[in-house]
mmCIF file of C-alpha atoms and ligand atoms in Angstrom:
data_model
loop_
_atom_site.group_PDB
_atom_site.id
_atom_site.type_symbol
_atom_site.label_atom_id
_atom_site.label_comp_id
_atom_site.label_asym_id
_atom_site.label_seq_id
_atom_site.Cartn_x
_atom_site.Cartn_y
_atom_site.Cartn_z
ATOM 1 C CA UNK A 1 30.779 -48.554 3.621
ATOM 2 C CA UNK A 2 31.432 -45.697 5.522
ATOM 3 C CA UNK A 3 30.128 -45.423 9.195
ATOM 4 C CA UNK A 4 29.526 -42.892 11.515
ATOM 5 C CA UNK A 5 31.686 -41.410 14.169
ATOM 6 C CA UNK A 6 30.011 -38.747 16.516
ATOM 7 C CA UNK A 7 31.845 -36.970 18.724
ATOM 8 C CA UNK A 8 30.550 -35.737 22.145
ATOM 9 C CA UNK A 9 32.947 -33.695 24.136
ATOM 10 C CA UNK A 10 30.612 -33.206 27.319
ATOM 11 C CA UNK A 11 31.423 -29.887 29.024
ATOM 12 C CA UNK A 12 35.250 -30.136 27.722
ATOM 13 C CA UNK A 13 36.519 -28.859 24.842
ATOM 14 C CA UNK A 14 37.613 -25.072 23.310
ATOM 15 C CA UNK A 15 37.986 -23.041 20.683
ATOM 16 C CA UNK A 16 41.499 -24.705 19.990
ATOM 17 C CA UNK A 17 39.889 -28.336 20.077
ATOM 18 C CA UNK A 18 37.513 -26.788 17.526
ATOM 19 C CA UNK A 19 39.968 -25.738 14.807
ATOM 20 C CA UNK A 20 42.077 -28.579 15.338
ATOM 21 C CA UNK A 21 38.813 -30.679 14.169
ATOM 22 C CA UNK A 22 38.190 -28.021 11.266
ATOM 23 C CA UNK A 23 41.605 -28.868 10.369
ATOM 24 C CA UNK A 24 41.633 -32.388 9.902
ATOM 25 C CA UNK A 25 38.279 -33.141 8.711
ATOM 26 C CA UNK A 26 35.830 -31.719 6.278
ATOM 27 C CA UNK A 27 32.215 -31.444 6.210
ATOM 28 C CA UNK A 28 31.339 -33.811 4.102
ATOM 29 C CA UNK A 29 32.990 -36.775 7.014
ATOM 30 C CA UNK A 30 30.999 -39.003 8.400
ATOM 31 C CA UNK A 31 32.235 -37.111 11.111
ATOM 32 C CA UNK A 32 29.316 -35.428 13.397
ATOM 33 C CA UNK A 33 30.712 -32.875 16.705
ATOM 34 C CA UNK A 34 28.481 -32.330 19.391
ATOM 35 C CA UNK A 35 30.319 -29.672 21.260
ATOM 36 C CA UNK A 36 29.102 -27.686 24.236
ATOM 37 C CA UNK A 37 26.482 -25.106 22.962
ATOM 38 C CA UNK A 38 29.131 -22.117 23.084
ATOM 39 C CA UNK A 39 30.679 -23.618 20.640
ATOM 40 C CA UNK A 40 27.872 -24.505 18.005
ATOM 41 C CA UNK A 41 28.151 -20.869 16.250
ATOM 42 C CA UNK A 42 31.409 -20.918 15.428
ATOM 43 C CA UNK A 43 32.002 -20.969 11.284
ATOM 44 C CA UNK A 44 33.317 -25.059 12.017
ATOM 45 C CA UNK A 45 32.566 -26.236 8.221
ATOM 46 C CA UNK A 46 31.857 -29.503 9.683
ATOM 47 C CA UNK A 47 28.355 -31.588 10.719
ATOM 48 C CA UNK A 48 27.385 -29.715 14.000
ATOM 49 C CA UNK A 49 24.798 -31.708 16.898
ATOM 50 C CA UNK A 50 23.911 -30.381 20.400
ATOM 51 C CA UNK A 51 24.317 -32.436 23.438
ATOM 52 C CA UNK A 52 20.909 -31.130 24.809
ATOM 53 C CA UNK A 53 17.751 -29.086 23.248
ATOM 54 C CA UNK A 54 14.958 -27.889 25.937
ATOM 55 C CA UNK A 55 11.177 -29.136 24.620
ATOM 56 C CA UNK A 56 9.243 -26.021 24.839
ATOM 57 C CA UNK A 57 10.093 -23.716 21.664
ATOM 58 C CA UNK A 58 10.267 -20.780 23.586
ATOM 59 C CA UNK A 59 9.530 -18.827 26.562
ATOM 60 C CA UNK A 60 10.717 -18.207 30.246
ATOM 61 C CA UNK A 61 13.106 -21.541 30.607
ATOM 62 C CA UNK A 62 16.519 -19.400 31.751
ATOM 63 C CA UNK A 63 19.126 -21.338 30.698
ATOM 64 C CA UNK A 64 17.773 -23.120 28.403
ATOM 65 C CA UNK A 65 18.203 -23.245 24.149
ATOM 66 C CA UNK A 66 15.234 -24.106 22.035
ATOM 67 C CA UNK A 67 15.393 -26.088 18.524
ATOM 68 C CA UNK A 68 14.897 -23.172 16.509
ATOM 69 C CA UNK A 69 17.896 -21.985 17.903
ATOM 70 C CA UNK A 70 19.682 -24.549 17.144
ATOM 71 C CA UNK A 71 18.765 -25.286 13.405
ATOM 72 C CA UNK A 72 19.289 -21.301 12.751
ATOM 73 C CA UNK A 73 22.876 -22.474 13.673
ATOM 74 C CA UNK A 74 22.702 -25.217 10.709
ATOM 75 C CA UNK A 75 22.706 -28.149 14.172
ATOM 76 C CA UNK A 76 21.442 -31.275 12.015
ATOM 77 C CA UNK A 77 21.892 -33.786 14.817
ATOM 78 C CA UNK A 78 21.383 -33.110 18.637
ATOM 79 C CA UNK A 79 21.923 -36.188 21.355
ATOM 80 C CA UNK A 80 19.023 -37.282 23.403
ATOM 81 C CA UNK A 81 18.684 -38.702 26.749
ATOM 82 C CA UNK A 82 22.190 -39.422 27.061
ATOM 83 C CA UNK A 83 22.898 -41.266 30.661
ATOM 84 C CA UNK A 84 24.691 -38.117 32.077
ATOM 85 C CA UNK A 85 21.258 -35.947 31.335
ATOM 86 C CA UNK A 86 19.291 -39.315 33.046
ATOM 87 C CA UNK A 87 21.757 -39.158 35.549
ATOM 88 C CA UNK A 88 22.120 -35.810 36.963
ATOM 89 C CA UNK A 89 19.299 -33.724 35.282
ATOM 90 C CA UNK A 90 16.587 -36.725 35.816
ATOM 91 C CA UNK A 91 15.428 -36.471 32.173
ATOM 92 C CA UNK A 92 13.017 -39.364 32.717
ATOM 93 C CA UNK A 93 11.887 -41.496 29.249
ATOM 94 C CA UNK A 94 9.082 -39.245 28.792
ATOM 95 C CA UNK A 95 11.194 -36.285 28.613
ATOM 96 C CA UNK A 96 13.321 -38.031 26.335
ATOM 97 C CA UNK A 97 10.467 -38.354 24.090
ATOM 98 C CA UNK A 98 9.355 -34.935 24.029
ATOM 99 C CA UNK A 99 13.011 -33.869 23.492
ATOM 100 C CA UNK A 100 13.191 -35.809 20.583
ATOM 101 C CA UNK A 101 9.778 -35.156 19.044
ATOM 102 C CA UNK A 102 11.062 -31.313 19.151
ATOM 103 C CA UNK A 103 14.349 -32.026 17.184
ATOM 104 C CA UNK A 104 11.864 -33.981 14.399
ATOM 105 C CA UNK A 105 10.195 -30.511 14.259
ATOM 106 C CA UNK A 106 13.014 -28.432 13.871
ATOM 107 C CA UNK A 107 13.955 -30.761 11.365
ATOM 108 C CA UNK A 108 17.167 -32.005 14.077
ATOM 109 C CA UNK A 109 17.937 -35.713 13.957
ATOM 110 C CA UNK A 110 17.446 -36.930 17.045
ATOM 111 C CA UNK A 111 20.459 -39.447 18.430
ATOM 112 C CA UNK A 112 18.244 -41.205 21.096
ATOM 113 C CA UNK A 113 20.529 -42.865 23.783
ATOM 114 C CA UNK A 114 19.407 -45.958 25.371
ATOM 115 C CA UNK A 115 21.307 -48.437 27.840
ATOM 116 C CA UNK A 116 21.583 -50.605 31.181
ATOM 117 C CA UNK A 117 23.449 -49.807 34.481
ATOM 118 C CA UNK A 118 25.450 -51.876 35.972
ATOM 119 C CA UNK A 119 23.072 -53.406 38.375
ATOM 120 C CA UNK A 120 20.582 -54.494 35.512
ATOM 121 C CA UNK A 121 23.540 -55.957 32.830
ATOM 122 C CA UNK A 122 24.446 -58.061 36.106
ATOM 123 C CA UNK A 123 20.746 -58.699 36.886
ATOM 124 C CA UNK A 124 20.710 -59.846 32.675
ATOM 125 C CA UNK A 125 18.203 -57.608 32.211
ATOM 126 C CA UNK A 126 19.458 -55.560 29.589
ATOM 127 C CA UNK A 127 16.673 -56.166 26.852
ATOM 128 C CA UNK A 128 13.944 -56.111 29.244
ATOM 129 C CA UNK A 129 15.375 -52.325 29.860
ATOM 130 C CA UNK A 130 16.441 -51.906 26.563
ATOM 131 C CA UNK A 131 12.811 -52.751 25.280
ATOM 132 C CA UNK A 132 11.332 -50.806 27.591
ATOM 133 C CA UNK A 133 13.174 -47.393 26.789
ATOM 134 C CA UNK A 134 12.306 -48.004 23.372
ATOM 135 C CA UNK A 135 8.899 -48.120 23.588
ATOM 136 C CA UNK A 136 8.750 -44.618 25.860
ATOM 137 C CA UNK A 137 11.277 -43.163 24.167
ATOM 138 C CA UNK A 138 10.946 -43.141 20.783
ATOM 139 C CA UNK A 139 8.899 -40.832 19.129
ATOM 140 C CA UNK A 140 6.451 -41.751 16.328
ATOM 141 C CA UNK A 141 7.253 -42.679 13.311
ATOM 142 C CA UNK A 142 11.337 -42.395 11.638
ATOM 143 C CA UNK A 143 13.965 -39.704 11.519
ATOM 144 C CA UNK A 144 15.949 -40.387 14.667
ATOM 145 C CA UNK A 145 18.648 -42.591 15.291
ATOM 146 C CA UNK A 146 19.623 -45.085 17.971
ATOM 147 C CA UNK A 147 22.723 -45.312 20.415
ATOM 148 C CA UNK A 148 23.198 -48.485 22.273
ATOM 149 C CA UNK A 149 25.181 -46.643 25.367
ATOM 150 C CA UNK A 150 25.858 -49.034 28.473
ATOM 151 C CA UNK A 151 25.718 -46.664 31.261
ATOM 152 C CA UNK A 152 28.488 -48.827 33.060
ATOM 153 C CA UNK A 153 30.876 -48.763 30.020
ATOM 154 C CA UNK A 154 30.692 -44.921 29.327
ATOM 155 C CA UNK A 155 33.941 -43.189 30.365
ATOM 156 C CA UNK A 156 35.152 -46.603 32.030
ATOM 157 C CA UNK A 157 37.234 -48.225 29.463
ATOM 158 C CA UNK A 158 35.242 -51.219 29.779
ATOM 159 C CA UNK A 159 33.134 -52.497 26.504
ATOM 160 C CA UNK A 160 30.832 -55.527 26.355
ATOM 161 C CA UNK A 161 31.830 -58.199 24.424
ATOM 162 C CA UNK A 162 31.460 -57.995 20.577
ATOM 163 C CA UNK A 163 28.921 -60.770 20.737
ATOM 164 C CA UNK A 164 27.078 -58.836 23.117
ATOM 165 C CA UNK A 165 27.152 -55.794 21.322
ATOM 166 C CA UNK A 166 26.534 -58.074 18.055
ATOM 167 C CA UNK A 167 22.796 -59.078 19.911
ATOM 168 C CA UNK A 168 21.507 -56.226 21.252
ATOM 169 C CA UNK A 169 22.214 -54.748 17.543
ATOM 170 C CA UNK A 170 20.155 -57.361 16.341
ATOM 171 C CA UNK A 171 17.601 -56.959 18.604
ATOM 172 C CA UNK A 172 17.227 -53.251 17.609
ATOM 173 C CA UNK A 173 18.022 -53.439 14.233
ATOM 174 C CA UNK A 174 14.441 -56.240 14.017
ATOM 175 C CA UNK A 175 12.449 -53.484 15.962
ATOM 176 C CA UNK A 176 13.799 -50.518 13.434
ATOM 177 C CA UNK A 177 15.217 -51.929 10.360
ATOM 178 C CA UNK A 178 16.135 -48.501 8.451
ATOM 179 C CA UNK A 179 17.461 -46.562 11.496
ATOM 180 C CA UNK A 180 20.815 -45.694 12.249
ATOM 181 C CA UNK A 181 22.060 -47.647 14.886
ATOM 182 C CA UNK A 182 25.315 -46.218 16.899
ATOM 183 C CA UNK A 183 27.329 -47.947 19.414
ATOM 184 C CA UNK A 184 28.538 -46.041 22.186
ATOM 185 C CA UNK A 185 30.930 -46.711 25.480
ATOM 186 C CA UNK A 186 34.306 -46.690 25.912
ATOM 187 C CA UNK A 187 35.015 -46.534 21.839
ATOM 188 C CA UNK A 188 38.763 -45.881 21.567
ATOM 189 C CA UNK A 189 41.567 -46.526 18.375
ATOM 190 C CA UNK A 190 42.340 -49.955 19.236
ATOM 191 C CA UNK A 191 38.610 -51.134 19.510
ATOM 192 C CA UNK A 192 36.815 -49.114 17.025
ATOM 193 C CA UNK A 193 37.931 -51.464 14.029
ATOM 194 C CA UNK A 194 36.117 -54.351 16.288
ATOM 195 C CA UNK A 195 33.443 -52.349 16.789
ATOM 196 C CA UNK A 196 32.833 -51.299 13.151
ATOM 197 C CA UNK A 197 32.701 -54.393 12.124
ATOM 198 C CA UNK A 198 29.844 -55.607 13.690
ATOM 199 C CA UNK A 199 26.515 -56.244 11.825
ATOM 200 C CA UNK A 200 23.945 -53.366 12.515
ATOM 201 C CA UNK A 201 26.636 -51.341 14.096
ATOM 202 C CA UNK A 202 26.600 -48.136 11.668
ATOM 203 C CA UNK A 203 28.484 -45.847 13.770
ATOM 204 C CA UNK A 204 30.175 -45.128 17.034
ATOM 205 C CA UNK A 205 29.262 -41.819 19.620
ATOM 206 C CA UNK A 206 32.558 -41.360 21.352
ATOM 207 C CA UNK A 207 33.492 -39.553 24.469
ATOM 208 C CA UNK A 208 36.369 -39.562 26.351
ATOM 209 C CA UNK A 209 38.809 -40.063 23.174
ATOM 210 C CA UNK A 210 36.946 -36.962 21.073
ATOM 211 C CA UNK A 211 38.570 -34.724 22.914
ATOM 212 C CA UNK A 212 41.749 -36.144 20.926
ATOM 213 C CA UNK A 213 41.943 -35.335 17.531
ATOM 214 C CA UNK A 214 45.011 -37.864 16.876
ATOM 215 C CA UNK A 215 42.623 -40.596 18.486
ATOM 216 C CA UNK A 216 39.516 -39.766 16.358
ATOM 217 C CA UNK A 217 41.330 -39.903 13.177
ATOM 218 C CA UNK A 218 42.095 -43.131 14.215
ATOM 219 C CA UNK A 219 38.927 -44.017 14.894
ATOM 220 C CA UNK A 220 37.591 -43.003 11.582
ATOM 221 C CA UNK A 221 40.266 -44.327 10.016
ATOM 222 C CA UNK A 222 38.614 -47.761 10.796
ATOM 223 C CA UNK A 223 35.162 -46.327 9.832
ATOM 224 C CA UNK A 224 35.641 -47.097 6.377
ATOM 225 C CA UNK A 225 34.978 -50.619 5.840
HETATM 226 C C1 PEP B 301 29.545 -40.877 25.733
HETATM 227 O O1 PEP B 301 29.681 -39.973 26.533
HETATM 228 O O2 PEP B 301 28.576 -40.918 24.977
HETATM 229 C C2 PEP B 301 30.577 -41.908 25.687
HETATM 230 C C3 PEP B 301 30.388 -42.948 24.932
HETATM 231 O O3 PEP B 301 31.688 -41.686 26.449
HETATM 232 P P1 PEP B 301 33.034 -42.562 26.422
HETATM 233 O O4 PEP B 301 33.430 -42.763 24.975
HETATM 234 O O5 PEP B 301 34.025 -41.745 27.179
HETATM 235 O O6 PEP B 301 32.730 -43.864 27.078
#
């Protein structure tokens, strides 16, 4: 079974980081790149998502890109809510929600992200939180997917353990049994085998190590199971 590997580069990245992907992986990977938005017209023969989409479909939003956009750029997949947008553009659930119910229009799959801080792993609150960004963030009915992020393990190096990735898996996987379900946080070469193998795990959204091609071949290397 091959999983996914989805590769978010943040604000990083160029034009060079872009042909080194075309070069060692084809379209039809189970590779998806979510590069900044410059980058998303560029010929890249490979499965193209957005980090962001604004929720309006058009109008005066300066600065902003709108779905239609997007799909006219052949973007299948588009991340939603990730942590960073939370953190420093205060996209609250229900923007999350509206996000995503755009990309279902525009016929963009959706990669909601969900997760705990810190303060509420520590508190063991993570399902509580988990639970409720579920319920305010997911739209109706199917067509997105699901990434289990923990806010404190993004860009730290720090993972939870595999049986606590293993339950909150579970715990999603019983709420939406045909959705694809990523794991995100800190995913690197030596853990992604680890990572892969765990039930209801069917992919991996990777940051700090996509902007390596050496380390995402490695990665997907263990994607294959
Ligand atoms: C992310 O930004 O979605 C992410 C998982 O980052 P990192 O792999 O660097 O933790």
């Amino acid at each position: 079974m091959q999983k996914w590997v989805v590769a978010n580069w943040k604000m990083n990245g160029s034009k060079n980081l872009l042909n080194e992907y075309k070069n060692a992986f084809a379209e039809s990977s189970n590779l998806i790149i979510c590069p900044p938005f410059v980058y998303l017209g560029e010929p890249a023969g490979l499965k193209l998502g957005a980090q962001n989409i604004y929720q309006q479909p058009k109008g005066a939003y300066t600065g902003e890109v709108s779905a239609q956009m997007l799909a006219e750029l052949s973007v299948k997949y588009c991340l939603i809510g990730h942590s960073e947008r939370r953190q420093y553009f205060h996209e609250a659930n229900d923007i999350v929600r509206a996000k995503a119910e755009t990309c279902l229009r525009a016929a963009i799959t959706p990669i909601i992200c969900i997760g705990e801080t810190l303060e509420q792993y520590e508190a063991h609150q993570t399902t509580h939180v988990l639970e409720k960004q579920l319920a305010e963030c997911l739209p109706n009915g199917t067509g997105f997917w699901v990434a289990y992020e923990p806010v404190w393990a993004i860009g730290t190096g720090h993972t939870p353990t595999i049986d606590e990735i293993t339950a909150v898996h579970l715990m999603l996987r019983e709420k939406l049994p045909s959705t694809t379900l990523l794991y995100g946080g800190s995913v690197n070469g030596d853990n992604a085998a680890a990572i892969f193998a765990i039930n209801n795990v069917d992919g991996a959204l990777v940051g700090g190590a996509s902007l390596d091609v050496k380390a995402v071949e490695k990665i997907y290397n263990h994607a294959s199971l």
